[in-house]
Backbone as a printed PyTorch tensor [residue, N CA C, xyz], in Angstrom:
tensor([[[-69.5430,  57.6640,  62.9900],
         [-69.1060,  56.5650,  63.2010],
         [-70.4020,  55.3190,  61.9260]],

        [[-71.2160,  56.6040,  61.2060],
         [-71.4480,  56.0980,  60.8130],
         [-71.4470,  55.9130,  59.4600]],

        [[-71.1280,  57.3730,  59.5120],
         [-70.7690,  57.8850,  58.0370],
         [-69.8470,  58.9860,  58.5950]],

        [[-68.5950,  59.4350,  57.4000],
         [-67.1470,  59.9910,  58.4110],
         [-67.8070,  61.5650,  56.8130]],

        [[-67.4730,  60.8580,  55.5750],
         [-67.5230,  61.8760,  55.0300],
         [-67.8950,  61.4270,  52.6490]],

        [[-67.9330,  61.2920,  51.9100],
         [-68.1370,  60.9230,  50.1420],
         [-67.7370,  60.7720,  50.2250]],

        [[-65.8140,  61.7280,  49.9830],
         [-65.0590,  61.9550,  49.4350],
         [-64.2300,  59.9410,  50.6330]],

        [[-64.0680,  60.0450,  50.9630],
         [-63.6800,  58.3790,  51.5280],
         [-64.6920,  57.1180,  51.2160]],

        [[-65.8360,  57.8550,  51.1120],
         [-66.8630,  56.8120,  49.7540],
         [-66.2230,  56.1930,  48.5300]],

        [[-65.6570,  57.5680,  48.4750],
         [-65.3510,  57.3810,  46.9300],
         [-64.0900,  56.7100,  46.4340]],

        [[-62.7340,  57.8010,  47.5630],
         [-62.2430,  56.9460,  48.4000],
         [-61.5090,  54.5350,  47.7490]],

        [[-62.5730,  54.6920,  48.7070],
         [-63.1940,  52.8910,  48.9440],
         [-63.5270,  52.1060,  47.6260]],

        [[-64.7570,  52.8010,  46.8150],
         [-64.9190,  52.6160,  44.9320],
         [-64.2950,  52.8840,  44.4660]],

        [[-62.6700,  54.3870,  43.7400],
         [-62.3890,  53.5400,  42.9390],
         [-60.7090,  53.0530,  42.9640]],

        [[-60.4700,  52.5580,  45.2150],
         [-59.5210,  52.2060,  45.2680],
         [-59.8450,  50.8940,  45.2520]],

        [[-61.6120,  50.0810,  45.4880],
         [-61.5890,  48.5620,  46.0060],
         [-62.2010,  48.2230,  44.0770]],

        [[-62.0800,  49.1350,  43.6900],
         [-62.1040,  48.8110,  41.9840],
         [-61.4320,  48.3510,  41.9830]],

        [[-59.7540,  48.9110,  41.6990],
         [-58.6800,  48.5840,  41.0730],
         [-58.3250,  47.5270,  41.7490]],

        [[-57.8850,  47.5560,  43.1730],
         [-57.1270,  46.1120,  43.6880],
         [-58.1400,  45.5670,  43.5840]],

        [[-59.7910,  45.1740,  43.8260],
         [-60.1140,  43.8150,  42.5050],
         [-59.8600,  43.3510,  40.5530]],

        [[-59.1830,  44.6160,  40.8190],
         [-59.4690,  43.6660,  39.1460],
         [-57.2410,  43.8790,  39.1710]],

        [[-56.6690,  44.6450,  40.1000],
         [-55.6960,  44.5270,  40.2500],
         [-55.4870,  42.2180,  40.2740]],

        [[-56.3560,  42.3180,  41.1250],
         [-56.1870,  40.5860,  42.4310],
         [-56.4510,  39.9200,  40.9460]],

        [[-58.2820,  39.9110,  39.9760],
         [-58.0540,  39.0710,  39.0430],
         [-57.0540,  38.7450,  37.9760]],

        [[-56.5580,  40.2040,  37.5440],
         [-54.7760,  39.7240,  36.6630],
         [-53.6760,  39.2270,  37.1730]],

        [[-53.8100,  39.2740,  38.7490],
         [-52.3560,  38.4960,  40.2290],
         [-52.9260,  36.8760,  39.6580]],

        [[-54.2270,  36.9550,  39.8970],
         [-54.3750,  35.1770,  40.3000],
         [-54.1190,  34.8010,  38.9300]],

        [[-54.3510,  35.8220,  37.7380],
         [-54.3650,  35.2780,  35.9060],
         [-52.8500,  34.5700,  36.3010]],

        [[-53.0300,  35.0900,  36.3910],
         [-51.1120,  35.2710,  35.8980],
         [-50.4350,  34.2530,  36.5630]],

        [[-50.9810,  33.9140,  38.1060],
         [-49.6700,  33.2020,  39.1780],
         [-50.6000,  31.6180,  38.2180]],

        [[-51.6550,  31.8670,  38.0060],
         [-52.0020,  30.2770,  36.7980],
         [-52.8200,  29.4850,  37.8880]],

        [[-53.3870,  28.3280,  37.5530],
         [-54.3940,  27.4470,  37.4930],
         [-54.1640,  27.6000,  39.4520]],

        [[-52.8070,  26.6740,  40.1140],
         [-52.5590,  26.2250,  41.0820],
         [-53.1380,  26.7140,  42.8730]],

        [[-53.6470,  28.2120,  42.2170],
         [-54.1640,  29.1840,  43.0150],
         [-54.6090,  29.5430,  44.0090]],

        [[-55.5390,  29.0230,  43.0080],
         [-57.1440,  28.6280,  42.4860],
         [-57.7050,  27.3640,  42.7580]],

        [[-56.7830,  26.9220,  43.1080],
         [-57.0260,  24.7380,  42.5860],
         [-57.0490,  24.6950,  44.3820]],

        [[-57.0470,  23.1460,  45.1450],
         [-57.6720,  22.4590,  45.9280],
         [-56.6470,  23.2770,  46.0210]],

        [[-56.6480,  22.9570,  48.1460],
         [-55.3270,  24.1280,  48.7340],
         [-54.4190,  23.2220,  49.3520]],

        [[-53.2780,  23.6840,  49.1370],
         [-52.5130,  23.3830,  49.6710],
         [-52.2260,  23.4690,  51.6240]],

        [[-51.1660,  23.8600,  52.2370],
         [-51.1380,  24.6110,  53.1740],
         [-50.4250,  25.8600,  52.6020]],

        [[-49.3950,  25.6290,  52.0250],
         [-48.5550,  27.1670,  51.6900],
         [-49.8430,  27.7740,  50.6570]],

        [[-50.9860,  26.9480,  49.9660],
         [-51.8200,  27.5910,  48.8450],
         [-53.0940,  28.5710,  49.7630]],

        [[-53.3430,  28.1740,  50.6730],
         [-54.4030,  28.5320,  51.6930],
         [-53.5840,  29.3880,  52.3270]],

        [[-51.6790,  29.4540,  52.2830],
         [-51.3430,  30.9000,  53.6350],
         [-52.0350,  32.0250,  52.2250]],

        [[-50.9570,  31.1660,  51.1400],
         [-51.0240,  32.5510,  50.2660],
         [-52.4910,  33.5130,  49.9760]],

        [[-53.1580,  32.4250,  49.5170],
         [-55.0100,  33.0000,  49.9390],
         [-55.2010,  34.2290,  50.9100]],

        [[-55.1990,  33.5310,  52.2530],
         [-55.3680,  33.8930,  52.8710],
         [-54.9990,  36.5150,  53.5670]],

        [[-53.4370,  35.6010,  52.3580],
         [-52.8650,  37.4490,  53.1090],
         [-53.0040,  38.1960,  52.0980]],

        [[-53.4440,  37.3710,  50.2740],
         [-53.9960,  37.7830,  49.3690],
         [-55.3310,  38.6560,  49.9120]],

        [[-56.4740,  38.0730,  51.0160],
         [-57.4090,  38.6170,  51.4470],
         [-56.7130,  39.6170,  52.3990]],

        [[-55.9250,  39.3210,  53.3410],
         [-55.8750,  40.6300,  54.2650],
         [-55.7050,  41.4270,  53.8320]],

        [[-54.3770,  40.9530,  52.3280],
         [-53.2700,  42.5130,  51.8990],
         [-55.1030,  43.7150,  51.1490]],

        [[-55.8180,  42.9060,  50.4860],
         [-56.4460,  43.8420,  50.3010],
         [-57.7840,  44.6750,  50.3550]],

        [[-58.7960,  44.0660,  52.0880],
         [-58.6970,  44.5380,  52.6400],
         [-58.2200,  45.3480,  53.6740]],

        [[-56.3920,  45.9320,  53.4580],
         [-55.8870,  46.5370,  54.0650],
         [-56.2920,  47.6330,  52.7250]],

        [[-55.6640,  47.0840,  50.8970],
         [-55.5960,  48.4270,  50.8120],
         [-56.8260,  49.1540,  50.4280]],

        [[-58.3920,  48.7130,  50.6830],
         [-59.5650,  48.8970,  50.2630],
         [-59.8920,  49.8840,  51.9050]],

        [[-59.6550,  49.2580,  53.2080],
         [-61.0000,  50.1130,  54.1250],
         [-59.3200,  51.0040,  54.6740]],

        [[-57.7230,  50.9500,  54.3660],
         [-56.7490,  52.0120,  54.9180],
         [-56.5440,  52.9260,  54.9270]],

        [[-56.3660,  53.9540,  55.1980],
         [-55.9910,  55.0680,  53.7540],
         [-54.4980,  55.2570,  54.0860]],

        [[-53.6840,  55.0560,  54.9180],
         [-52.0790,  54.9550,  55.5850],
         [-51.9520,  53.8740,  54.1130]],

        [[-52.4110,  52.9010,  53.0940],
         [-51.9370,  53.0900,  52.5540],
         [-52.3560,  52.9540,  51.4460]],

        [[-51.3430,  53.8820,  50.2240],
         [-51.4300,  53.8500,  49.2980],
         [-51.7220,  52.8370,  49.0110]],

        [[-52.8300,  53.1870,  47.2430],
         [-52.6150,  52.0940,  46.4180],
         [-51.6030,  51.4600,  45.7940]],

        [[-51.0910,  52.2090,  44.5870],
         [-50.0030,  50.9720,  44.3590],
         [-48.8320,  49.8450,  45.2720]],

        [[-48.7970,  51.2280,  47.1560],
         [-47.8930,  49.9740,  47.6210],
         [-48.8880,  48.9340,  48.0080]],

        [[-49.9920,  49.0970,  48.0850],
         [-50.3370,  47.7080,  48.5450],
         [-50.4540,  47.3370,  46.8490]],

        [[-50.9430,  47.1680,  45.4780],
         [-51.1140,  46.3280,  44.4590],
         [-49.1320,  46.1890,  44.5270]],

        [[-48.3570,  46.7090,  44.8950],
         [-47.5740,  46.2850,  44.7820],
         [-45.9820,  45.1660,  46.0900]],

        [[-48.0680,  45.2680,  47.5280],
         [-47.5910,  43.6880,  48.7580],
         [-47.9910,  42.3450,  47.7120]],

        [[-49.6890,  43.4150,  46.8110],
         [-50.2950,  41.9650,  46.3220],
         [-49.1910,  41.4290,  44.8210]],

        [[-48.3760,  42.4390,  44.0180],
         [-47.5830,  41.3510,  43.4000],
         [-46.5030,  40.6230,  43.1840]],

        [[-45.7230,  41.2970,  45.6060],
         [-44.8500,  40.8910,  45.7890],
         [-45.7090,  39.0590,  45.9550]],

        [[-46.3420,  39.4050,  46.4230],
         [-46.7860,  38.2120,  46.9510],
         [-47.4480,  36.9960,  46.0410]],

        [[-48.1260,  37.7590,  44.9990],
         [-47.6810,  36.2840,  43.4260],
         [-46.8520,  36.0270,  43.4480]],

        [[-45.9300,  36.9500,  43.1950],
         [-44.8680,  36.5500,  42.4730],
         [-44.1560,  35.5510,  43.8770]],

        [[-43.9170,  35.5530,  45.5350],
         [-43.6160,  34.3140,  46.0600],
         [-44.2930,  32.7590,  45.3710]],

        [[-46.0350,  33.3670,  45.6550],
         [-46.5590,  31.6500,  44.8100],
         [-46.0030,  31.0120,  43.9980]],

        [[-45.5750,  32.1200,  42.9920],
         [-45.2290,  31.7240,  41.6470],
         [-43.5600,  30.9760,  42.5030]],

        [[-42.4940,  32.1870,  42.8990],
         [-41.5210,  31.1790,  42.8780],
         [-41.4410,  29.3750,  43.0790]],

        [[-43.0920,  29.4090,  44.6690],
         [-42.3670,  28.0980,  45.5870],
         [-43.4530,  27.7920,  43.8170]],

        [[-44.4370,  27.2020,  43.6180],
         [-45.0120,  27.1550,  42.9040],
         [-43.9500,  26.2120,  42.2720]],

        [[-43.6650,  27.5360,  41.2040],
         [-42.2150,  27.1310,  40.0210],
         [-41.0900,  25.8810,  41.1080]],

        [[-40.0660,  25.5700,  42.0000],
         [-38.8020,  25.2220,  42.8620],
         [-39.9610,  24.0320,  43.1130]],

        [[-41.5680,  23.7430,  43.9340],
         [-41.4480,  23.2070,  44.5290],
         [-42.0270,  21.5250,  42.8580]],

        [[-41.3880,  22.7880,  41.3220],
         [-42.0580,  21.2850,  40.4490],
         [-40.8110,  21.6700,  39.7640]],

        [[-39.8880,  21.5440,  40.2320],
         [-38.5220,  21.4780,  39.5870],
         [-37.1170,  21.2130,  40.9790]],

        [[-37.4880,  21.5890,  41.8470],
         [-36.8020,  20.9210,  43.1740],
         [-37.0960,  20.1480,  43.9260]],

        [[-36.9870,  18.7530,  43.5920],
         [-37.7860,  18.2970,  45.0870],
         [-37.8850,  17.8290,  46.6030]],

        [[-36.9380,  19.0760,  46.9800],
         [-36.6330,  19.1390,  48.1690],
         [-36.9740,  20.0960,  48.4850]],

        [[-38.1470,  20.8430,  47.4690],
         [-38.6020,  22.2950,  47.9120],
         [-40.7050,  21.4800,  48.1210]],

        [[-40.7630,  20.7030,  47.5320],
         [-41.5130,  19.8740,  47.3650],
         [-41.5830,  19.9200,  49.4980]],

        [[-40.6520,  18.9800,  50.1070],
         [-41.2010,  18.5120,  51.0530],
         [-40.9930,  19.5050,  52.0860]],

        [[-40.4770,  20.5900,  51.8650],
         [-40.2610,  21.5560,  52.7300],
         [-42.5390,  22.9060,  52.1050]],

        [[-42.8730,  22.5120,  51.5810],
         [-43.9340,  23.5080,  51.7290],
         [-45.3340,  22.5960,  51.1260]],

        [[-45.1940,  21.1490,  51.3160],
         [-46.3530,  20.0880,  50.8440],
         [-46.2040,  18.9700,  51.7370]],

        [[-46.8720,  18.4720,  52.3180],
         [-46.9010,  17.0780,  53.1560],
         [-46.6650,  16.5680,  52.5210]],

        [[-46.0950,  15.0800,  52.2980],
         [-46.1690,  13.6780,  51.6120],
         [-47.2300,  13.5060,  52.0490]],

        [[-48.7300,  12.5470,  50.4230],
         [-49.8410,  11.9700,  51.0590],
         [-49.6270,  10.4580,  51.4040]],

        [[-50.5500,  10.5230,  52.4830],
         [-50.2190,   9.3630,  53.7200],
         [-51.7590,   8.2360,  53.6960]],

        [[-51.1760,   6.6410,  53.0120],
         [-52.5940,   5.5510,  52.9690],
         [-52.4230,   5.7820,  54.9580]],

        [[-53.7490,   5.5330,  54.1430],
         [-54.9070,   5.2870,  55.9660],
         [-56.2470,   4.4470,  55.3030]],

        [[-55.5050,   3.0310,  54.8320],
         [-56.1610,   2.2850,  54.5670],
         [-55.1180,   1.4040,  53.4120]],

        [[-54.3820,   0.2030,  53.9200],
         [-54.1530,  -0.2990,  52.4950],
         [-54.5850,  -1.8980,  52.5390]],

        [[-54.4210,  -2.7280,  52.1410],
         [-55.5550,  -3.4230,  51.4380],
         [-56.5030,  -4.7410,  52.7260]],

        [[-57.8130,  -3.3650,  52.4140],
         [-58.7640,  -3.2490,  53.7450],
         [-58.6000,  -2.7340,  54.2730]],

        [[-57.5160,  -3.2620,  54.9470],
         [-56.8810,  -3.0530,  56.1050],
         [-57.0080,  -1.2430,  57.1610]],

        [[-57.6200,  -0.6560,  58.2700],
         [-57.1850,   0.7140,  58.2560],
         [-56.3980,   0.8010,  59.4210]],

        [[-55.0410,   2.0620,  59.4560],
         [-54.0620,   2.2910,  59.2240],
         [-54.4450,   3.1810,  60.8400]],

        [[-54.1020,   2.5080,  61.9420],
         [-54.8790,   3.2230,  63.3030],
         [-54.2540,   4.1300,  63.1490]],

        [[-52.7280,   4.2000,  63.4860],
         [-51.4140,   4.9480,  63.1930],
         [-51.9630,   6.1250,  62.3020]],

        [[-51.9730,   5.3050,  61.7830],
         [-51.6870,   6.8200,  60.4000],
         [-52.9350,   7.1520,  60.7350]],

        [[-54.1030,   6.7680,  61.2940],
         [-55.6770,   7.9740,  61.5240],
         [-55.6360,   8.3370,  62.2190]],

        [[-54.3300,   8.4630,  63.7850],
         [-53.9650,   9.2130,  64.4400],
         [-53.0230,  10.0300,  64.5720]],

        [[-52.0000,   9.2990,  63.0740],
         [-50.6510,  10.9030,  63.1490],
         [-51.7450,  12.1900,  62.4020]],

        [[-52.0630,  11.1270,  62.0500],
         [-52.6320,  12.3520,  61.0910],
         [-54.3260,  13.2440,  61.5980]],

        [[-54.5210,  12.6110,  63.1570],
         [-56.2300,  13.3800,  63.4210],
         [-57.2470,  13.2560,  62.5460]],

        [[-57.4560,  12.1630,  62.3440],
         [-58.4660,  11.6050,  61.5170],
         [-58.9100,  10.9340,  62.3920]],

        [[-60.3210,  10.4130,  62.2640],
         [-60.7690,   9.6320,  62.9010],
         [-62.1880,   7.9650,  62.4050]],

        [[-61.9990,   7.3980,  62.4910],
         [-62.5290,   6.6280,  61.4030],
         [-63.4950,   5.7700,  60.8610]],

        [[-64.2260,   7.1310,  61.4280],
         [-65.5460,   7.7030,  61.2270],
         [-65.3150,   8.4210,  59.4770]],

        [[-64.4460,   9.4230,  59.2350],
         [-63.9190,  10.1270,  58.6860],
         [-63.8770,   9.2260,  57.1580]],

        [[-63.1600,   8.2550,  57.5650],
         [-62.5410,   6.9730,  56.5510],
         [-63.6900,   6.4700,  56.2280]],

        [[-64.4090,   5.7810,  56.5460],
         [-66.2270,   5.1850,  56.7540],
         [-66.6050,   5.8060,  55.7150]],

        [[-66.8510,   6.8100,  55.3290],
         [-67.5520,   8.3550,  55.4990],
         [-67.1150,   8.4210,  53.5270]],

        [[-65.9410,   8.1850,  53.6510],
         [-65.6370,   8.8850,  52.2750],
         [-65.5670,   7.2220,  51.5810]],

        [[-65.2370,   7.0170,  52.0610],
         [-65.6450,   4.8750,  51.0230],
         [-66.6020,   5.1210,  50.8400]],

        [[-67.1460,   5.3450,  51.5980],
         [-69.3290,   5.2900,  51.3880],
         [-69.8090,   6.0300,  50.5400]],

        [[-68.7030,   6.9480,  50.1630],
         [-69.6470,   8.3900,  49.4760],
         [-68.9160,   7.8170,  48.5090]],

        [[-67.9490,   7.0030,  48.2830],
         [-67.1210,   6.0480,  46.6200],
         [-68.6520,   4.8670,  46.0210]],

        [[-68.7460,   4.6990,  47.1220],
         [-70.1560,   3.8870,  47.0920],
         [-69.7140,   2.4060,  47.0590]],

        [[-68.8950,   2.2080,  48.2290],
         [-68.6360,   0.8350,  48.1710],
         [-68.4180,   0.4910,  49.6530]],

        [[-69.7610,  -0.3920,  50.3750],
         [-70.0590,  -0.7230,  51.4350],
         [-69.7770,  -1.7110,  52.6570]],

        [[-68.5930,  -1.7460,  52.1410],
         [-67.2020,  -3.8380,  51.7580],
         [-66.2370,  -2.4220,  52.1610]],

        [[-65.7800,  -1.9830,  53.3400],
         [-63.5570,  -1.4790,  54.0200],
         [-61.8840,  -2.8020,  52.7960]],

        [[-63.1590,  -4.0220,  53.1630],
         [-63.0900,  -5.3960,  52.7010],
         [-61.9910,  -5.0980,  50.9940]],

        [[-63.1020,  -3.3120,  50.1140],
         [-63.0840,  -4.2050,  49.0200],
         [-62.2790,  -2.7190,  48.5400]],

        [[-61.0730,  -1.8300,  49.9520],
         [-61.0360,  -1.5130,  49.4200],
         [-59.3890,  -1.3930,  49.2600]],

        [[-58.3340,  -0.6520,  48.3770],
         [-57.6640,  -1.8950,  48.5470],
         [-56.9220,  -0.4770,  48.8420]],

        [[-57.2870,   1.3890,  48.8190],
         [-56.4720,   1.8160,  49.4140],
         [-57.2250,   3.7850,  50.0130]],

        [[-57.2030,   4.3090,  50.8360],
         [-57.7710,   5.3210,  50.5360],
         [-55.9530,   6.5290,  51.7400]],

        [[-55.9820,   7.4570,  50.3240],
         [-55.2770,   8.2640,  51.0260],
         [-55.0900,   9.4910,  50.7780]],

        [[-54.6370,   9.9350,  51.8440],
         [-54.7030,  11.8400,  52.5170],
         [-53.3900,  11.9520,  51.6500]],

        [[-54.5940,  12.9370,  50.4570],
         [-53.5290,  13.7720,  49.2650],
         [-53.1370,  14.4450,  50.2890]],

        [[-52.7900,  15.6600,  49.5990],
         [-51.6480,  16.6660,  50.0910],
         [-52.5810,  18.0290,  50.7820]],

        [[-53.6970,  17.8760,  50.4540],
         [-54.3470,  19.2320,  49.5900],
         [-55.5820,  18.8090,  51.1690]],

        [[-55.7200,  17.8150,  51.3960],
         [-56.6770,  17.0410,  53.1030],
         [-57.7950,  15.9150,  52.8340]],

        [[-58.0190,  15.9870,  50.4780],
         [-59.1100,  15.4790,  50.8470],
         [-58.6520,  14.0880,  50.2670]],

        [[-59.7210,  12.8050,  50.7360],
         [-59.4980,  12.2570,  50.2500],
         [-59.5780,  11.0910,  49.4450]],

        [[-58.7430,  10.3490,  48.3580],
         [-58.8790,   8.9560,  47.9770],
         [-59.0670,   7.7170,  48.4280]],

        [[-60.0130,   8.0250,  47.2920],
         [-60.7140,   6.2090,  47.3130],
         [-60.0750,   4.9440,  46.4920]],

        [[-59.1280,   3.8840,  46.3340],
         [-59.4990,   3.5870,  46.1740],
         [-59.6770,   1.6960,  45.4850]],

        [[-60.6560,   1.4600,  45.0810],
         [-61.4860,   0.5110,  45.3090],
         [-60.4570,  -0.4610,  44.4750]],

        [[-60.2560,  -1.9730,  45.0690],
         [-59.0030,  -3.2860,  44.9460],
         [-59.3820,  -3.1070,  42.9770]],

        [[-60.3510,  -3.1890,  42.4790],
         [-60.7930,  -4.2680,  41.4000],
         [-60.3800,  -2.6990,  40.4150]],

        [[-60.1370,  -1.2240,  40.9580],
         [-59.2600,  -0.5290,  40.8410],
         [-57.9910,   0.2320,  40.4450]],

        [[-57.1500,  -1.3190,  41.3380],
         [-56.2210,  -0.5560,  41.6460],
         [-55.3000,  -0.9580,  40.0110]],

        [[-55.1210,  -1.9300,  39.5040],
         [-54.4940,  -1.7960,  38.5260],
         [-52.7670,  -2.3910,  39.1920]],

        [[-51.3840,  -1.8840,  38.6890],
         [-50.3850,  -1.8490,  39.0370],
         [-49.8890,  -1.1980,  40.2840]],

        [[-50.9000,  -0.2040,  40.7040],
         [-50.2840,   0.6970,  41.5910],
         [-49.5430,   1.8040,  41.6600]],

        [[-49.0870,   2.0320,  40.2960],
         [-48.6030,   3.0600,  40.3780],
         [-48.7740,   4.6390,  40.3580]],

        [[-50.2200,   4.3440,  40.8520],
         [-50.8950,   5.7720,  41.4570],
         [-50.1390,   6.1390,  42.7640]],

        [[-50.0050,   4.5350,  43.2830],
         [-49.2000,   5.0700,  44.4740],
         [-48.0730,   5.5240,  45.3350]],

        [[-47.4130,   4.9350,  44.0920],
         [-46.2480,   5.1700,  44.4100],
         [-45.5190,   6.7500,  44.8990]],

        [[-45.1830,   6.5070,  46.3740],
         [-44.6940,   7.6850,  46.8990],
         [-45.3310,   8.2930,  48.0920]],

        [[-45.9210,   7.5770,  48.4230],
         [-47.4070,   8.0860,  49.2940],
         [-47.1160,   6.5550,  50.6560]],

        [[-46.6710,   7.6690,  51.3980],
         [-46.0040,   8.0700,  52.9470],
         [-47.5000,   5.9660,  52.8970]],

        [[-47.2600,   5.2040,  53.7070],
         [-47.0840,   4.1020,  54.2370],
         [-47.4640,   2.5540,  53.6660]],

        [[-47.2290,   2.8560,  52.1610],
         [-47.6350,   1.3900,  51.1640],
         [-46.5240,   1.5750,  51.4330]],

        [[-46.9550,   0.3420,  50.9220],
         [-45.2150,  -1.0710,  50.2170],
         [-44.5690,  -0.7880,  49.1990]],

        [[-43.5030,  -0.1840,  48.8240],
         [-42.3610,   0.1380,  48.1890],
         [-41.8070,   1.3900,  48.1270]],

        [[-43.1220,   2.1630,  49.1230],
         [-42.5500,   3.3910,  49.1410],
         [-41.3220,   4.3710,  50.0860]]])
C-alpha cells in the first residue's frame, strides 16, 4: 500500500519527467490559445491533457510512447479545431458560443441573464469592478465566449464596432 518497489518509483520519475517535457513542448507548439482564457472546447482539451498525463504517469499498462501519441493526437486535434474555427466561420459556432449582451444602454437584459444562468448581482459586481457606480452609465455588459464579463461604459462606446456579432445588440 505505501511502497511496492524502487523500480516503480524510478518508472514514475523517468516517465513523469519525459511526459512533463513532452507536454511543455506540445503546449508550446499548439500555440497561445491553449493556455489563454478557456472556452468550453479549450477546457475539455486541457482536462484531457491532464487526464492523459496522469494515466501515463501512474498506469504501468500504458507505455510512454502510447501516452505520448495520445498527447500528440490531442494537441493536433486542438490545433485543427482552432485553425478551422479561425478560417471556417461555421466551425466557430459549433466550438464556441456567441457573446451575449447582458446590459444594453443601461438596461439589464433579464431574459439573457436567465438564458445564460447568471444573476443580476454578478452583473452589478462586474460593473462595480470597473469603478462605475450607476448601471445607467454602462453602454453594455457582454458575456464573452470564455465566460468573462466585459463592461463598456457609455463614455467609451465610440461607434460600437466592437459589439458587432454580440447576441442581443441591435444590428447583430
